[in-house]
PDB file of C-alpha atoms and ligand atoms in Angstrom:
ATOM      1  CA  UNK A  28     142.918 224.673 270.110  1.00  0.00           C
ATOM      2  CA  UNK A  29     146.380 225.018 268.686  1.00  0.00           C
ATOM      3  CA  UNK A  30     147.129 224.516 265.007  1.00  0.00           C
ATOM      4  CA  UNK A  31     148.186 220.918 265.564  1.00  0.00           C
ATOM      5  CA  UNK A  32     146.176 218.134 263.917  1.00  0.00           C
ATOM      6  CA  UNK A  33     145.490 215.115 266.048  1.00  0.00           C
ATOM      7  CA  UNK A  34     145.675 211.882 264.062  1.00  0.00           C
ATOM      8  CA  UNK A  35     143.375 209.057 265.084  1.00  0.00           C
ATOM      9  CA  UNK A  36     144.664 205.502 265.414  1.00  0.00           C
ATOM     10  CA  UNK A  37     144.475 203.180 262.349  1.00  0.00           C
ATOM     11  CA  UNK A  38     141.715 201.220 264.126  1.00  0.00           C
ATOM     12  CA  UNK A  39     139.612 204.338 264.716  1.00  0.00           C
ATOM     13  CA  UNK A  40     140.109 205.519 261.142  1.00  0.00           C
ATOM     14  CA  UNK A  41     139.164 202.083 259.782  1.00  0.00           C
ATOM     15  CA  UNK A  42     135.996 202.040 261.895  1.00  0.00           C
ATOM     16  CA  UNK A  43     135.086 205.571 260.776  1.00  0.00           C
ATOM     17  CA  UNK A  44     135.634 204.705 257.107  1.00  0.00           C
ATOM     18  CA  UNK A  45     133.602 201.493 257.399  1.00  0.00           C
ATOM     19  CA  UNK A  46     130.825 203.404 259.156  1.00  0.00           C
ATOM     20  CA  UNK A  47     130.733 206.156 256.499  1.00  0.00           C
ATOM     21  CA  UNK A  48     130.719 203.658 253.600  1.00  0.00           C
ATOM     22  CA  UNK A  49     128.014 201.551 255.266  1.00  0.00           C
ATOM     23  CA  UNK A  50     125.794 204.614 255.776  1.00  0.00           C
ATOM     24  CA  UNK A  51     126.035 205.349 252.064  1.00  0.00           C
ATOM     25  CA  UNK A  52     125.212 201.730 251.251  1.00  0.00           C
ATOM     26  CA  UNK A  53     128.563 201.194 249.538  1.00  0.00           C
ATOM     27  CA  UNK A  54     129.484 197.957 251.316  1.00  0.00           C
ATOM     28  CA  UNK A  55     127.350 195.104 249.984  1.00  0.00           C
ATOM     29  CA  UNK A  56     126.096 192.739 252.640  1.00  0.00           C
ATOM     30  CA  UNK A  57     128.667 190.076 253.470  1.00  0.00           C
ATOM     31  CA  UNK A  58     131.389 191.682 251.313  1.00  0.00           C
ATOM     32  CA  UNK A  59     133.868 192.270 254.129  1.00  0.00           C
ATOM     33  CA  UNK A  60     133.226 188.865 255.665  1.00  0.00           C
ATOM     34  CA  UNK A  61     133.798 187.329 252.226  1.00  0.00           C
ATOM     35  CA  UNK A  62     137.197 188.974 251.854  1.00  0.00           C
ATOM     36  CA  UNK A  63     138.235 187.966 255.351  1.00  0.00           C
ATOM     37  CA  UNK A  64     137.185 184.378 254.671  1.00  0.00           C
ATOM     38  CA  UNK A  65     139.071 184.274 251.349  1.00  0.00           C
ATOM     39  CA  UNK A  66     142.147 185.779 252.974  1.00  0.00           C
ATOM     40  CA  UNK A  67     142.249 183.190 255.737  1.00  0.00           C
ATOM     41  CA  UNK A  68     141.286 180.164 253.678  1.00  0.00           C
ATOM     42  CA  UNK A  69     142.578 180.719 250.148  1.00  0.00           C
ATOM     43  CA  UNK A  70     145.478 183.191 250.069  1.00  0.00           C
ATOM     44  CA  UNK A  71     148.277 180.987 251.219  1.00  0.00           C
ATOM     45  CA  UNK A  72     152.017 180.787 250.436  1.00  0.00           C
ATOM     46  CA  UNK A  73     151.484 177.027 250.101  1.00  0.00           C
ATOM     47  CA  UNK A  74     149.915 177.882 246.746  1.00  0.00           C
ATOM     48  CA  UNK A  75     153.086 179.604 245.621  1.00  0.00           C
ATOM     49  CA  UNK A  76     155.064 176.600 246.891  1.00  0.00           C
ATOM     50  CA  UNK A  77     153.001 174.326 244.634  1.00  0.00           C
ATOM     51  CA  UNK A  78     153.654 176.624 241.681  1.00  0.00           C
ATOM     52  CA  UNK A  79     157.411 176.449 242.353  1.00  0.00           C
ATOM     53  CA  UNK A  80     157.369 172.661 242.725  1.00  0.00           C
ATOM     54  CA  UNK A  81     155.496 172.295 239.450  1.00  0.00           C
ATOM     55  CA  UNK A  82     158.051 174.586 237.763  1.00  0.00           C
ATOM     56  CA  UNK A  83     160.857 172.389 239.097  1.00  0.00           C
ATOM     57  CA  UNK A  84     159.446 169.154 237.697  1.00  0.00           C
ATOM     58  CA  UNK A  85     157.722 170.357 234.524  1.00  0.00           C
ATOM     59  CA  UNK A  86     159.891 172.302 232.074  1.00  0.00           C
ATOM     60  CA  UNK A  87     156.925 173.259 229.893  1.00  0.00           C
ATOM     61  CA  UNK A  88     155.073 174.691 232.894  1.00  0.00           C
ATOM     62  CA  UNK A  89     158.184 176.589 233.935  1.00  0.00           C
ATOM     63  CA  UNK A  90     158.365 178.137 230.476  1.00  0.00           C
ATOM     64  CA  UNK A  91     154.709 179.156 230.622  1.00  0.00           C
ATOM     65  CA  UNK A  92     155.186 180.544 234.143  1.00  0.00           C
ATOM     66  CA  UNK A  93     158.082 182.732 233.030  1.00  0.00           C
ATOM     67  CA  UNK A  94     156.159 183.902 229.981  1.00  0.00           C
ATOM     68  CA  UNK A  95     152.888 184.702 231.762  1.00  0.00           C
ATOM     69  CA  UNK A  96     152.855 184.188 235.506  1.00  0.00           C
ATOM     70  CA  UNK A  97     149.195 185.099 235.921  1.00  0.00           C
ATOM     71  CA  UNK A  98     148.018 182.538 233.387  1.00  0.00           C
ATOM     72  CA  UNK A  99     150.308 179.772 234.652  1.00  0.00           C
ATOM     73  CA  UNK A 100     149.226 180.262 238.282  1.00  0.00           C
ATOM     74  CA  UNK A 101     145.601 180.216 237.150  1.00  0.00           C
ATOM     75  CA  UNK A 102     146.247 176.778 235.613  1.00  0.00           C
ATOM     76  CA  UNK A 103     146.653 175.530 239.192  1.00  0.00           C
ATOM     77  CA  UNK A 104     143.640 177.481 240.346  1.00  0.00           C
ATOM     78  CA  UNK A 105     145.478 180.405 241.922  1.00  0.00           C
ATOM     79  CA  UNK A 106     143.956 183.585 240.590  1.00  0.00           C
ATOM     80  CA  UNK A 107     141.744 186.518 241.437  1.00  0.00           C
ATOM     81  CA  UNK A 108     141.999 189.754 243.342  1.00  0.00           C
ATOM     82  CA  UNK A 109     145.592 191.018 243.712  1.00  0.00           C
ATOM     83  CA  UNK A 110     146.793 188.191 241.495  1.00  0.00           C
ATOM     84  CA  UNK A 111     146.127 189.798 238.148  1.00  0.00           C
ATOM     85  CA  UNK A 112     149.695 190.654 237.222  1.00  0.00           C
ATOM     86  CA  UNK A 113     151.957 187.912 238.498  1.00  0.00           C
ATOM     87  CA  UNK A 114     155.512 187.899 237.223  1.00  0.00           C
ATOM     88  CA  UNK A 115     157.804 184.998 238.108  1.00  0.00           C
ATOM     89  CA  UNK A 116     161.516 185.644 238.687  1.00  0.00           C
ATOM     90  CA  UNK A 117     163.875 182.755 238.160  1.00  0.00           C
ATOM     91  CA  UNK A 118     166.793 182.351 240.577  1.00  0.00           C
ATOM     92  CA  UNK A 119     170.016 180.983 239.134  1.00  0.00           C
ATOM     93  CA  UNK A 120     173.129 179.664 240.885  1.00  0.00           C
ATOM     94  CA  UNK A 121     174.824 183.030 240.414  1.00  0.00           C
ATOM     95  CA  UNK A 122     171.779 185.328 240.576  1.00  0.00           C
ATOM     96  CA  UNK A 123     169.370 185.750 243.463  1.00  0.00           C
ATOM     97  CA  UNK A 124     166.102 187.689 243.305  1.00  0.00           C
ATOM     98  CA  UNK A 125     164.427 189.508 246.178  1.00  0.00           C
ATOM     99  CA  UNK A 126     161.152 191.410 246.234  1.00  0.00           C
ATOM    100  CA  UNK A 127     160.027 194.583 247.931  1.00  0.00           C
ATOM    101  CA  UNK A 128     157.217 197.118 247.614  1.00  0.00           C
ATOM    102  CA  UNK A 129     158.862 200.363 248.643  1.00  0.00           C
ATOM    103  CA  UNK A 130     155.544 202.282 248.406  1.00  0.00           C
ATOM    104  CA  UNK A 131     153.367 200.099 250.603  1.00  0.00           C
ATOM    105  CA  UNK A 132     153.046 196.299 250.776  1.00  0.00           C
ATOM    106  CA  UNK A 133     152.028 194.956 247.344  1.00  0.00           C
ATOM    107  CA  UNK A 134     152.356 191.256 246.796  1.00  0.00           C
ATOM    108  CA  UNK A 135     150.581 188.510 244.850  1.00  0.00           C
ATOM    109  CA  UNK A 136     147.917 187.446 247.345  1.00  0.00           C
ATOM    110  CA  UNK A 137     146.677 184.249 245.685  1.00  0.00           C
ATOM    111  CA  UNK A 138     150.162 182.696 245.617  1.00  0.00           C
ATOM    112  CA  UNK A 139     152.069 184.507 248.365  1.00  0.00           C
ATOM    113  CA  UNK A 140     149.324 185.164 250.874  1.00  0.00           C
ATOM    114  CA  UNK A 141     148.943 188.452 252.689  1.00  0.00           C
ATOM    115  CA  UNK A 142     152.269 190.157 253.388  1.00  0.00           C
ATOM    116  CA  UNK A 143     154.175 189.516 256.608  1.00  0.00           C
ATOM    117  CA  UNK A 144     154.739 192.333 259.085  1.00  0.00           C
ATOM    118  CA  UNK A 145     158.454 192.594 258.221  1.00  0.00           C
ATOM    119  CA  UNK A 146     157.568 192.989 254.545  1.00  0.00           C
ATOM    120  CA  UNK A 147     155.365 195.948 255.393  1.00  0.00           C
ATOM    121  CA  UNK A 148     157.922 197.565 257.729  1.00  0.00           C
ATOM    122  CA  UNK A 149     159.384 200.915 256.611  1.00  0.00           C
ATOM    123  CA  UNK A 150     162.839 199.583 257.499  1.00  0.00           C
ATOM    124  CA  UNK A 151     162.753 196.598 255.134  1.00  0.00           C
ATOM    125  CA  UNK A 152     161.211 198.699 252.359  1.00  0.00           C
ATOM    126  CA  UNK A 153     163.855 201.390 252.637  1.00  0.00           C
ATOM    127  CA  UNK A 154     166.952 199.298 253.311  1.00  0.00           C
ATOM    128  CA  UNK A 155     166.670 196.231 251.109  1.00  0.00           C
ATOM    129  CA  UNK A 156     166.949 198.491 248.091  1.00  0.00           C
ATOM    130  CA  UNK A 157     170.109 200.232 249.333  1.00  0.00           C
ATOM    131  CA  UNK A 158     171.941 197.404 251.043  1.00  0.00           C
ATOM    132  CA  UNK A 159     170.286 194.092 250.105  1.00  0.00           C
ATOM    133  CA  UNK A 160     173.248 191.878 251.062  1.00  0.00           C
ATOM    134  CA  UNK A 161     173.355 193.357 254.545  1.00  0.00           C
ATOM    135  CA  UNK A 162     169.585 193.144 255.033  1.00  0.00           C
ATOM    136  CA  UNK A 163     169.523 189.530 253.864  1.00  0.00           C
ATOM    137  CA  UNK A 164     172.383 188.742 256.248  1.00  0.00           C
ATOM    138  CA  UNK A 165     170.436 190.274 259.122  1.00  0.00           C
ATOM    139  CA  UNK A 166     167.450 188.139 258.140  1.00  0.00           C
ATOM    140  CA  UNK A 167     169.573 185.022 258.239  1.00  0.00           C
ATOM    141  CA  UNK A 168     170.542 184.637 254.594  1.00  0.00           C
ATOM    142  CA  UNK A 169     174.230 184.873 253.727  1.00  0.00           C
ATOM    143  CA  UNK A 170     174.888 184.740 250.026  1.00  0.00           C
ATOM    144  CA  UNK A 171     178.353 184.115 248.561  1.00  0.00           C
ATOM    145  CA  UNK A 172     179.979 187.210 247.118  1.00  0.00           C
ATOM    146  CA  UNK A 173     179.810 185.820 243.568  1.00  0.00           C
ATOM    147  CA  UNK A 174     176.013 185.591 243.736  1.00  0.00           C
ATOM    148  CA  UNK A 175     174.495 188.759 242.333  1.00  0.00           C
ATOM    149  CA  UNK A 176     171.388 190.096 244.086  1.00  0.00           C
ATOM    150  CA  UNK A 177     168.606 191.678 242.100  1.00  0.00           C
ATOM    151  CA  UNK A 178     166.007 193.653 244.038  1.00  0.00           C
ATOM    152  CA  UNK A 179     162.663 194.002 242.308  1.00  0.00           C
ATOM    153  CA  UNK A 180     160.105 196.695 243.065  1.00  0.00           C
ATOM    154  CA  UNK A 181     156.773 194.970 243.088  1.00  0.00           C
ATOM    155  CA  UNK A 182     153.655 197.073 242.621  1.00  0.00           C
ATOM    156  CA  UNK A 183     149.923 196.815 242.047  1.00  0.00           C
ATOM    157  CA  UNK A 184     150.551 196.231 238.332  1.00  0.00           C
ATOM    158  CA  UNK A 185     153.517 193.887 238.633  1.00  0.00           C
ATOM    159  CA  UNK A 186     153.273 191.325 241.381  1.00  0.00           C
ATOM    160  CA  UNK A 187     156.473 189.320 241.572  1.00  0.00           C
ATOM    161  CA  UNK A 188     157.135 185.864 242.966  1.00  0.00           C
ATOM    162  CA  UNK A 189     160.529 184.178 243.168  1.00  0.00           C
ATOM    163  CA  UNK A 190     161.226 180.747 241.711  1.00  0.00           C
ATOM    164  CA  UNK A 191     164.101 179.639 243.929  1.00  0.00           C
ATOM    165  CA  UNK A 192     166.731 177.131 242.823  1.00  0.00           C
ATOM    166  CA  UNK A 193     165.733 173.522 243.406  1.00  0.00           C
ATOM    167  CA  UNK A 194     167.875 172.159 246.225  1.00  0.00           C
ATOM    168  CA  UNK A 195     170.386 169.399 245.570  1.00  0.00           C
ATOM    169  CA  UNK A 196     169.537 165.935 246.759  1.00  0.00           C
ATOM    170  CA  UNK A 197     165.860 166.129 245.785  1.00  0.00           C
ATOM    171  CA  UNK A 198     166.086 164.067 242.591  1.00  0.00           C
ATOM    172  CA  UNK A 199     163.072 161.839 242.290  1.00  0.00           C
ATOM    173  CA  UNK A 200     161.056 163.682 244.953  1.00  0.00           C
ATOM    174  CA  UNK A 201     157.318 164.057 244.327  1.00  0.00           C
ATOM    175  CA  UNK A 202     155.845 167.454 243.577  1.00  0.00           C
ATOM    176  CA  UNK A 203     154.148 167.393 246.949  1.00  0.00           C
ATOM    177  CA  UNK A 204     157.404 166.659 248.787  1.00  0.00           C
ATOM    178  CA  UNK A 205     159.130 169.452 246.903  1.00  0.00           C
ATOM    179  CA  UNK A 206     156.341 171.927 247.648  1.00  0.00           C
ATOM    180  CA  UNK A 207     156.683 171.214 251.349  1.00  0.00           C
ATOM    181  CA  UNK A 208     160.215 172.679 251.243  1.00  0.00           C
ATOM    182  CA  UNK A 209     159.208 176.044 249.805  1.00  0.00           C
ATOM    183  CA  UNK A 210     158.539 178.692 252.446  1.00  0.00           C
ATOM    184  CA  UNK A 211     156.838 182.084 252.218  1.00  0.00           C
ATOM    185  CA  UNK A 212     160.254 183.649 252.831  1.00  0.00           C
ATOM    186  CA  UNK A 213     161.756 181.781 249.859  1.00  0.00           C
ATOM    187  CA  UNK A 214     158.957 183.027 247.602  1.00  0.00           C
ATOM    188  CA  UNK A 215     159.945 186.615 248.438  1.00  0.00           C
ATOM    189  CA  UNK A 216     163.676 185.917 248.253  1.00  0.00           C
ATOM    190  CA  UNK A 217     164.806 186.407 251.842  1.00  0.00           C
ATOM    191  CA  UNK A 218     165.540 182.663 252.202  1.00  0.00           C
ATOM    192  CA  UNK A 219     166.764 179.810 250.037  1.00  0.00           C
ATOM    193  CA  UNK A 220     165.104 176.433 249.725  1.00  0.00           C
ATOM    194  CA  UNK A 221     167.017 173.569 251.334  1.00  0.00           C
ATOM    195  CA  UNK A 222     166.244 169.895 251.577  1.00  0.00           C
ATOM    196  CA  UNK A 223     167.471 169.700 255.175  1.00  0.00           C
TER     197      UNK A 223
HETATM  198 FE1   FE B 947     152.499 198.203 247.532  1.00  0.00          FE
END
């Protein structure tokens, strides 16, 4: 053998880790299945969309959301693992917020769902910090020059979500109609919300 270390695939390493933990009795029965079920049934960006819609129609809720995102999201039933430190960022006509986890892929699972592949990619994580306007352009979002872009480093202890600007022409819309406009991309800040 040479001095080179052969690295197993992520799948093989996951299986080995699961096997080792199981043998030590460290994975309670049904625990993994429970997490998988919660991930597929409960962690959904539609939850974040409902939070945004509520913030658009209810000024008191918006205030509470900006003061304590975790508590305000819990009011709507969105709480739990990876949702303990939610911080809401308010877009303004001249200021746009975008989120990244440069270290790994942190996000607020109960309101944003599990992260998309592009969010986890080394390219997005490295580049959106250095050249956000260019990266947003490449992802289909062209912002006017007079709109400032703020890039926020989300982490395990600070899990951001974006409150986009409410689109024009939605006066009198129901909360449900408004929520249907808000995409996962808008909650991260790589898209705007439009009524079209
Ligand atoms: Fe992370």
